PDB file of C-alpha atoms and ligand atoms in Angstrom:
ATOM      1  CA  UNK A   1      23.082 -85.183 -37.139  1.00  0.00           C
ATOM      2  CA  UNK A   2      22.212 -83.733 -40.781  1.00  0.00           C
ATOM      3  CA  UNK A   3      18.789 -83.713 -40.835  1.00  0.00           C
ATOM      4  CA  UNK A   4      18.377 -82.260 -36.899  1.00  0.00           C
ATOM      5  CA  UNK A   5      16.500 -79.185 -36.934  1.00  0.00           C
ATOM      6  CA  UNK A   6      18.354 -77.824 -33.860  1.00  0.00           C
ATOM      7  CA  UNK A   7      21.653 -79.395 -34.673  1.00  0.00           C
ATOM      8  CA  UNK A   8      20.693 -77.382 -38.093  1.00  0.00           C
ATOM      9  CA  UNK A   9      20.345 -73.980 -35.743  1.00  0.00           C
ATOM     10  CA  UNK A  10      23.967 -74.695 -34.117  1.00  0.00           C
ATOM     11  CA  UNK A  11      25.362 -74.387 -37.671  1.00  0.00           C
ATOM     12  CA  UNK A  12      23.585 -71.537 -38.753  1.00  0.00           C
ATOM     13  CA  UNK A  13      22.019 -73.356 -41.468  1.00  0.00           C
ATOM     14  CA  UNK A  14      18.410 -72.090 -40.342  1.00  0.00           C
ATOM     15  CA  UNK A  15      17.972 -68.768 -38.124  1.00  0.00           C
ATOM     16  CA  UNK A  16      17.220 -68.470 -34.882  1.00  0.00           C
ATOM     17  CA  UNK A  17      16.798 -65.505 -32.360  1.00  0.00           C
ATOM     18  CA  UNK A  18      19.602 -66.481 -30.239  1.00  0.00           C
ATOM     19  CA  UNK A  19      20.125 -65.128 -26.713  1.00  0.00           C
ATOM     20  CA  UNK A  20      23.932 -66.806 -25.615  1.00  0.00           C
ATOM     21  CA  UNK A  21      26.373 -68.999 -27.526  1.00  0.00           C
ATOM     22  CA  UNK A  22      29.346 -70.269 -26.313  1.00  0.00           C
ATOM     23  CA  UNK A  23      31.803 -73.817 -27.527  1.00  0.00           C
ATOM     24  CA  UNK A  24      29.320 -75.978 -25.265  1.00  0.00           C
ATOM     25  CA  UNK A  25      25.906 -74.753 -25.314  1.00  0.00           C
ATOM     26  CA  UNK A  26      23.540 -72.302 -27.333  1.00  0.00           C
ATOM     27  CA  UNK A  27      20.188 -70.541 -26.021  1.00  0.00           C
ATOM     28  CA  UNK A  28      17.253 -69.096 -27.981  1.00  0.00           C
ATOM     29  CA  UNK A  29      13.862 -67.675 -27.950  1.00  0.00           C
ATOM     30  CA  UNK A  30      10.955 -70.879 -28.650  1.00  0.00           C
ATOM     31  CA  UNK A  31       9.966 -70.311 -32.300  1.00  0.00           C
ATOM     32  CA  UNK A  32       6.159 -70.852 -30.438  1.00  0.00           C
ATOM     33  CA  UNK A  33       6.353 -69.122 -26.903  1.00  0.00           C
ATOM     34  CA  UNK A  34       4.132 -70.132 -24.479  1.00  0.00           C
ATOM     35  CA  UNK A  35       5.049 -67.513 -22.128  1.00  0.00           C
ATOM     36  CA  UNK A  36       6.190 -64.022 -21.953  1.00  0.00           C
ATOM     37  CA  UNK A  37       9.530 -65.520 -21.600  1.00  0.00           C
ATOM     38  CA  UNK A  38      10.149 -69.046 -23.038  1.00  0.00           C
ATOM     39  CA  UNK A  39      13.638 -69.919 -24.315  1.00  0.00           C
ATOM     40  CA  UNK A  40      15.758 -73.601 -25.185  1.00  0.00           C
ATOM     41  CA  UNK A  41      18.757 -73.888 -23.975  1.00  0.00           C
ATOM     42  CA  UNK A  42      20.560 -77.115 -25.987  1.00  0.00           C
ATOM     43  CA  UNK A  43      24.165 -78.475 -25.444  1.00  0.00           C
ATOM     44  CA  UNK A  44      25.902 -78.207 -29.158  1.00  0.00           C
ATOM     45  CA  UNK A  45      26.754 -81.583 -29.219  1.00  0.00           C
ATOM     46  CA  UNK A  46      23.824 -83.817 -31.331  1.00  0.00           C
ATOM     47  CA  UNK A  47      22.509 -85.555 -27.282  1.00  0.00           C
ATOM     48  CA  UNK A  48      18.546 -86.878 -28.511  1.00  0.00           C
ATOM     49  CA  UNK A  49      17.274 -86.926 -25.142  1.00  0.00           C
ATOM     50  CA  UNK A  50      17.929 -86.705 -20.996  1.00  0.00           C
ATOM     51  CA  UNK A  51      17.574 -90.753 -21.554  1.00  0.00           C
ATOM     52  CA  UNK A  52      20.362 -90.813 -23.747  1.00  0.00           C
ATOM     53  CA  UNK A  53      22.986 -89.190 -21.707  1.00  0.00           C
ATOM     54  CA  UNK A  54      26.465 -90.632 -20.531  1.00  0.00           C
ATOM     55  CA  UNK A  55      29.119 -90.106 -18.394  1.00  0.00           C
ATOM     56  CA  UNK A  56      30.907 -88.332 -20.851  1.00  0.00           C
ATOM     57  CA  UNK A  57      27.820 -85.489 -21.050  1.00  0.00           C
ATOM     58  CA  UNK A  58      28.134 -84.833 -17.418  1.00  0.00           C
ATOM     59  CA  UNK A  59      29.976 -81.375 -17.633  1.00  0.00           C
ATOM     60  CA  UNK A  60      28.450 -79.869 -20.267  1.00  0.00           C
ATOM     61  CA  UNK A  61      24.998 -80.442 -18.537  1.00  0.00           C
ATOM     62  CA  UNK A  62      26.142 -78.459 -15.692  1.00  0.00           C
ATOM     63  CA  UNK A  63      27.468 -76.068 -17.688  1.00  0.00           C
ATOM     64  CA  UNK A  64      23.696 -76.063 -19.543  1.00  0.00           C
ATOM     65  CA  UNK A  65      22.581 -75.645 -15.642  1.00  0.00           C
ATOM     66  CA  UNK A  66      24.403 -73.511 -14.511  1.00  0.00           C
ATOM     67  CA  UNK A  67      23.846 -70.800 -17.616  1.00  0.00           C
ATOM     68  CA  UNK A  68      20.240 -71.278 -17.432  1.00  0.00           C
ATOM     69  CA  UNK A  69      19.987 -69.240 -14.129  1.00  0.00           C
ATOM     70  CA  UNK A  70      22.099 -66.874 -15.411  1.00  0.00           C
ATOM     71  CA  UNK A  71      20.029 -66.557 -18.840  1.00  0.00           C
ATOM     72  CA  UNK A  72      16.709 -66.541 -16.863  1.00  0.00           C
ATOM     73  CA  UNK A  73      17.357 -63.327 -14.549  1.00  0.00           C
ATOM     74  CA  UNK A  74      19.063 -61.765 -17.668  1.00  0.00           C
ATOM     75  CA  UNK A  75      15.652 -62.441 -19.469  1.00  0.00           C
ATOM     76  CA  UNK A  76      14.069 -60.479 -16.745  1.00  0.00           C
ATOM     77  CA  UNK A  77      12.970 -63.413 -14.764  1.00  0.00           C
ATOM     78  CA  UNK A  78      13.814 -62.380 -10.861  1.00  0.00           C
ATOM     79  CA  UNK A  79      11.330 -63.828  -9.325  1.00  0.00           C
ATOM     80  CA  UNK A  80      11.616 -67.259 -10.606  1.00  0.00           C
ATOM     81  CA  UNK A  81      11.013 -69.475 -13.912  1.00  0.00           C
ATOM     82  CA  UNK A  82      10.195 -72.763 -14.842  1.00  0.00           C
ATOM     83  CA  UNK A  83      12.452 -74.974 -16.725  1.00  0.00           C
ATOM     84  CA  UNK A  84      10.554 -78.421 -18.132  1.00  0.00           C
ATOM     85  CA  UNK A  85      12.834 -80.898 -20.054  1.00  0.00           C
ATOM     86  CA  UNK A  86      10.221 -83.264 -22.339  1.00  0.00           C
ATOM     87  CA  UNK A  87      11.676 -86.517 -23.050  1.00  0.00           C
ATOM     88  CA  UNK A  88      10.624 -89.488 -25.429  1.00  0.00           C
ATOM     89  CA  UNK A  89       6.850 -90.334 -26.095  1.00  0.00           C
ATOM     90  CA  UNK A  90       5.704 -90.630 -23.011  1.00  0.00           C
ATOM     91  CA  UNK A  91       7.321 -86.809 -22.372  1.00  0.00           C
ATOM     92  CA  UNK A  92       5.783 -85.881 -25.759  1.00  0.00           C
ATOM     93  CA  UNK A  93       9.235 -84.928 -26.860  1.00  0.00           C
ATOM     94  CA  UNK A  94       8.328 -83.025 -30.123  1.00  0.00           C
ATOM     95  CA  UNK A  95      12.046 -82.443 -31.254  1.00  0.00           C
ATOM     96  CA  UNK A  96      14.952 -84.852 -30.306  1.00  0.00           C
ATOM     97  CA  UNK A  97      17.542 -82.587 -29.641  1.00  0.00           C
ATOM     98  CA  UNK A  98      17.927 -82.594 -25.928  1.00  0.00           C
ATOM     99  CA  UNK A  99      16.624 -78.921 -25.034  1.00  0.00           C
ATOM    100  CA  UNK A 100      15.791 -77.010 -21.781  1.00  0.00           C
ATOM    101  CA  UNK A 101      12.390 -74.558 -21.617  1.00  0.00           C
ATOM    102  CA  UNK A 102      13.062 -72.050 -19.581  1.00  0.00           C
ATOM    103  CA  UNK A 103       9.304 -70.626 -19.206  1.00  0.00           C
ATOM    104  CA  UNK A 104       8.526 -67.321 -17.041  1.00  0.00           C
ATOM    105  CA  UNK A 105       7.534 -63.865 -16.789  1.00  0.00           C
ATOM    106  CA  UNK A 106       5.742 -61.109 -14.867  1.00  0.00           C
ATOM    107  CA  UNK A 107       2.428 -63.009 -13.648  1.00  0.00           C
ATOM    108  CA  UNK A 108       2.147 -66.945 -12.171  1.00  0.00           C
ATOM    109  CA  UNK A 109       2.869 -69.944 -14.431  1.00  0.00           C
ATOM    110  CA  UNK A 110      -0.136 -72.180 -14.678  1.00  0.00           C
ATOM    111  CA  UNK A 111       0.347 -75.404 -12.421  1.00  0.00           C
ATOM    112  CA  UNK A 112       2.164 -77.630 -13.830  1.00  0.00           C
ATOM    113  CA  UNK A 113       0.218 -80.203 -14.498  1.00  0.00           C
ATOM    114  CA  UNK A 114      -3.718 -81.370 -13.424  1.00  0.00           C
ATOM    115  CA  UNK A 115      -4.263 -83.565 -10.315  1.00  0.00           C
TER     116      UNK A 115
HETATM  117  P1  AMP B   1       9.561 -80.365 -27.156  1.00  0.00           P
HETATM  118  O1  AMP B   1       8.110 -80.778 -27.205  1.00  0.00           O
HETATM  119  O2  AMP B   1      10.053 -80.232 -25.744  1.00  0.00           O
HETATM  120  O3  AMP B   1      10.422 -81.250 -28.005  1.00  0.00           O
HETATM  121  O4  AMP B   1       9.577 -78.903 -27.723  1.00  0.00           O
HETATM  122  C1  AMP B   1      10.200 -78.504 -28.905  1.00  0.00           C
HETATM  123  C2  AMP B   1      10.145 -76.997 -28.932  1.00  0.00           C
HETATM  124  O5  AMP B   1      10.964 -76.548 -29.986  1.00  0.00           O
HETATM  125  C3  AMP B   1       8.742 -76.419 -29.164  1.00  0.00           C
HETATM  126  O6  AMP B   1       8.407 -75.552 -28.075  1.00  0.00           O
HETATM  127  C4  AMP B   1       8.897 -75.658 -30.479  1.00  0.00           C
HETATM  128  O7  AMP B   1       8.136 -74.459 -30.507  1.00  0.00           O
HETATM  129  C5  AMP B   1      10.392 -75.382 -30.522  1.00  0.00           C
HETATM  130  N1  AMP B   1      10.942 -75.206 -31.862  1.00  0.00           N
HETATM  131  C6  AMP B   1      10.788 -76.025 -32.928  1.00  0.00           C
HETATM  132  N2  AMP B   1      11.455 -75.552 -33.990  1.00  0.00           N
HETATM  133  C7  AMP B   1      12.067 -74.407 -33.569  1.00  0.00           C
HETATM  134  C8  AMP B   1      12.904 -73.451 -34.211  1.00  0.00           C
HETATM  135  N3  AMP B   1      13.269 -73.552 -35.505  1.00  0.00           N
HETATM  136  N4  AMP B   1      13.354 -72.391 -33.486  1.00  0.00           N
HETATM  137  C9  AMP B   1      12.994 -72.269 -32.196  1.00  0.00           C
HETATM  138  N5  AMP B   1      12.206 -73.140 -31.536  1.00  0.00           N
HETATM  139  C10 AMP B   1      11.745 -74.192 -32.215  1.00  0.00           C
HETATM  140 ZN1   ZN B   2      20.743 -82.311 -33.048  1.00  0.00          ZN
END
Protein backbone atom coordinates (compact mmCIF):
# COMPACT_ATOMS: atom_id res chain seq x y z
CA UNK A 1 0.00 0.00 0.00
CA UNK A 2 1.88 3.30 -1.30
CA UNK A 3 0.17 5.84 0.24
CA UNK A 4 -0.12 3.88 3.96
CA UNK A 5 1.40 5.91 6.52
CA UNK A 6 2.45 2.83 8.56
CA UNK A 7 3.13 0.63 5.61
CA UNK A 8 5.34 3.97 4.82
CA UNK A 9 7.14 3.39 8.51
CA UNK A 10 7.89 -0.46 7.58
CA UNK A 11 9.97 0.89 4.67
CA UNK A 12 11.70 3.48 6.33
CA UNK A 13 10.31 6.02 4.15
CA UNK A 14 9.13 8.18 7.29
CA UNK A 15 10.87 7.74 10.88
CA UNK A 16 9.70 6.24 13.63
CA UNK A 17 11.05 5.52 17.23
CA UNK A 18 11.02 1.89 16.87
CA UNK A 19 11.25 -0.51 19.82
CA UNK A 20 11.49 -4.35 17.90
CA UNK A 21 11.58 -5.34 14.23
CA UNK A 22 11.68 -8.57 13.00
CA UNK A 23 10.47 -10.30 9.05
CA UNK A 24 6.76 -10.40 10.52
CA UNK A 25 6.03 -7.62 12.73
CA UNK A 26 7.43 -4.08 13.80
CA UNK A 27 6.73 -2.12 17.22
CA UNK A 28 7.02 1.60 18.02
CA UNK A 29 6.42 4.35 20.39
CA UNK A 30 2.61 6.27 19.43
CA UNK A 31 3.72 9.49 17.68
CA UNK A 32 0.76 10.95 20.40
CA UNK A 33 1.12 8.86 23.72
CA UNK A 34 -1.58 8.70 25.84
CA UNK A 35 0.23 7.04 28.52
CA UNK A 36 3.55 6.81 30.08
CA UNK A 37 3.94 3.83 27.96
CA UNK A 38 1.88 3.59 24.70
CA UNK A 39 3.36 1.69 21.74
CA UNK A 40 1.76 -0.05 18.10
CA UNK A 41 2.67 -3.09 17.40
CA UNK A 42 1.64 -3.76 13.38
CA UNK A 43 2.21 -7.03 11.34
CA UNK A 44 4.48 -5.83 8.14
CA UNK A 45 2.23 -7.10 5.81
CA UNK A 46 -0.38 -4.04 4.44
CA UNK A 47 -3.72 -6.07 6.85
CA UNK A 48 -6.40 -2.65 7.07
CA UNK A 49 -8.16 -3.92 9.94
CA UNK A 50 -8.96 -7.05 12.63
CA UNK A 51 -12.21 -7.26 10.13
CA UNK A 52 -10.15 -7.88 7.31
CA UNK A 53 -8.16 -10.79 8.43
CA UNK A 54 -7.93 -14.40 6.85
CA UNK A 55 -6.84 -17.62 7.40
CA UNK A 56 -3.73 -16.97 5.89
CA UNK A 57 -2.95 -14.00 8.76
CA UNK A 58 -3.42 -16.45 11.49
CA UNK A 59 0.35 -16.95 12.45
CA UNK A 60 1.62 -13.81 12.18
CA UNK A 61 -1.14 -12.53 14.62
CA UNK A 62 0.12 -14.81 17.18
CA UNK A 63 3.35 -14.00 16.54
CA UNK A 64 2.02 -10.03 16.99
CA UNK A 65 0.55 -11.67 20.42
CA UNK A 66 2.83 -13.30 21.57
CA UNK A 67 5.70 -10.31 21.21
CA UNK A 68 3.43 -7.90 22.71
CA UNK A 69 3.89 -9.44 26.25
CA UNK A 70 7.26 -9.67 25.73
CA UNK A 71 7.55 -5.86 24.49
CA UNK A 72 5.25 -4.71 27.38
CA UNK A 73 7.42 -6.03 30.48
CA UNK A 74 10.53 -4.93 28.43
CA UNK A 75 8.83 -1.40 28.37
CA UNK A 76 8.73 -1.62 32.07
CA UNK A 77 5.20 -2.70 32.29
CA UNK A 78 5.21 -5.65 35.18
CA UNK A 79 2.30 -5.13 36.55
CA UNK A 80 0.11 -5.21 33.61
CA UNK A 81 -0.92 -3.07 30.36
CA UNK A 82 -3.68 -2.54 28.24
CA UNK A 83 -3.70 -3.42 24.67
CA UNK A 84 -6.98 -1.82 22.63
CA UNK A 85 -7.20 -2.75 18.87
CA UNK A 86 -9.69 0.17 17.15
CA UNK A 87 -11.33 -1.10 14.17
CA UNK A 88 -13.49 0.61 11.34
CA UNK A 89 -15.87 3.63 12.12
CA UNK A 90 -17.67 2.40 14.60
CA UNK A 91 -13.99 1.58 16.46
CA UNK A 92 -12.95 5.10 15.35
CA UNK A 93 -10.09 3.49 13.55
CA UNK A 94 -7.99 6.66 12.78
CA UNK A 95 -5.27 4.80 10.63
CA UNK A 96 -6.03 1.57 8.61
CA UNK A 97 -3.11 -0.30 9.16
CA UNK A 98 -4.10 -3.00 11.54
CA UNK A 99 -2.11 -1.87 14.82
CA UNK A 100 -2.03 -2.99 18.51
CA UNK A 101 -1.85 -0.11 21.56
CA UNK A 102 -0.14 -1.41 24.07
CA UNK A 103 -1.03 1.39 26.84
CA UNK A 104 0.53 1.23 30.55
CA UNK A 105 2.72 2.50 33.12
CA UNK A 106 3.41 3.12 36.81
CA UNK A 107 -0.18 4.36 38.09
CA UNK A 108 -3.95 2.80 37.03
CA UNK A 109 -5.27 3.13 33.45
CA UNK A 110 -8.50 5.02 33.39
CA UNK A 111 -11.56 2.54 32.92
CA UNK A 112 -11.97 1.68 29.86
CA UNK A 113 -14.81 3.00 28.84
CA UNK A 114 -18.08 4.94 30.72
CA UNK A 115 -21.10 2.87 31.88
P1 LIG B 1 -6.17 4.38 15.76
O1 LIG B 1 -7.23 5.39 16.16
O2 LIG B 1 -6.27 3.13 16.59
O3 LIG B 1 -6.18 4.12 14.29
O4 LIG B 1 -4.81 5.03 16.19
C1 LIG B 1 -3.80 5.43 15.31
C2 LIG B 1 -2.62 5.80 16.16
O5 LIG B 1 -1.50 5.98 15.32
C3 LIG B 1 -2.79 7.09 16.97
O6 LIG B 1 -2.61 6.81 18.36
C4 LIG B 1 -1.68 7.99 16.42
O7 LIG B 1 -1.10 8.81 17.42
C5 LIG B 1 -0.69 6.98 15.86
N1 LIG B 1 0.15 7.49 14.79
C6 LIG B 1 -0.24 8.13 13.66
N2 LIG B 1 0.81 8.43 12.89
C7 LIG B 1 1.91 7.94 13.55
C8 LIG B 1 3.30 7.94 13.26
N3 LIG B 1 3.82 8.50 12.14
N4 LIG B 1 4.15 7.36 14.15
C9 LIG B 1 3.65 6.81 15.27
N5 LIG B 1 2.35 6.77 15.60
C10 LIG B 1 1.49 7.34 14.75
ZN1 LIG C 1 -0.19 -0.36 5.50
Amino acid sequence: MSDCIFCKIVRGEIPASKIYEDDDILAFHDIRPIAPVHFLVIPKRHIASVADLGADDAEVMGKLMVAVGKLAREQGCSDGFRTIINTGRVGLQEVYHLHVHVLGGPELLPSMLKR
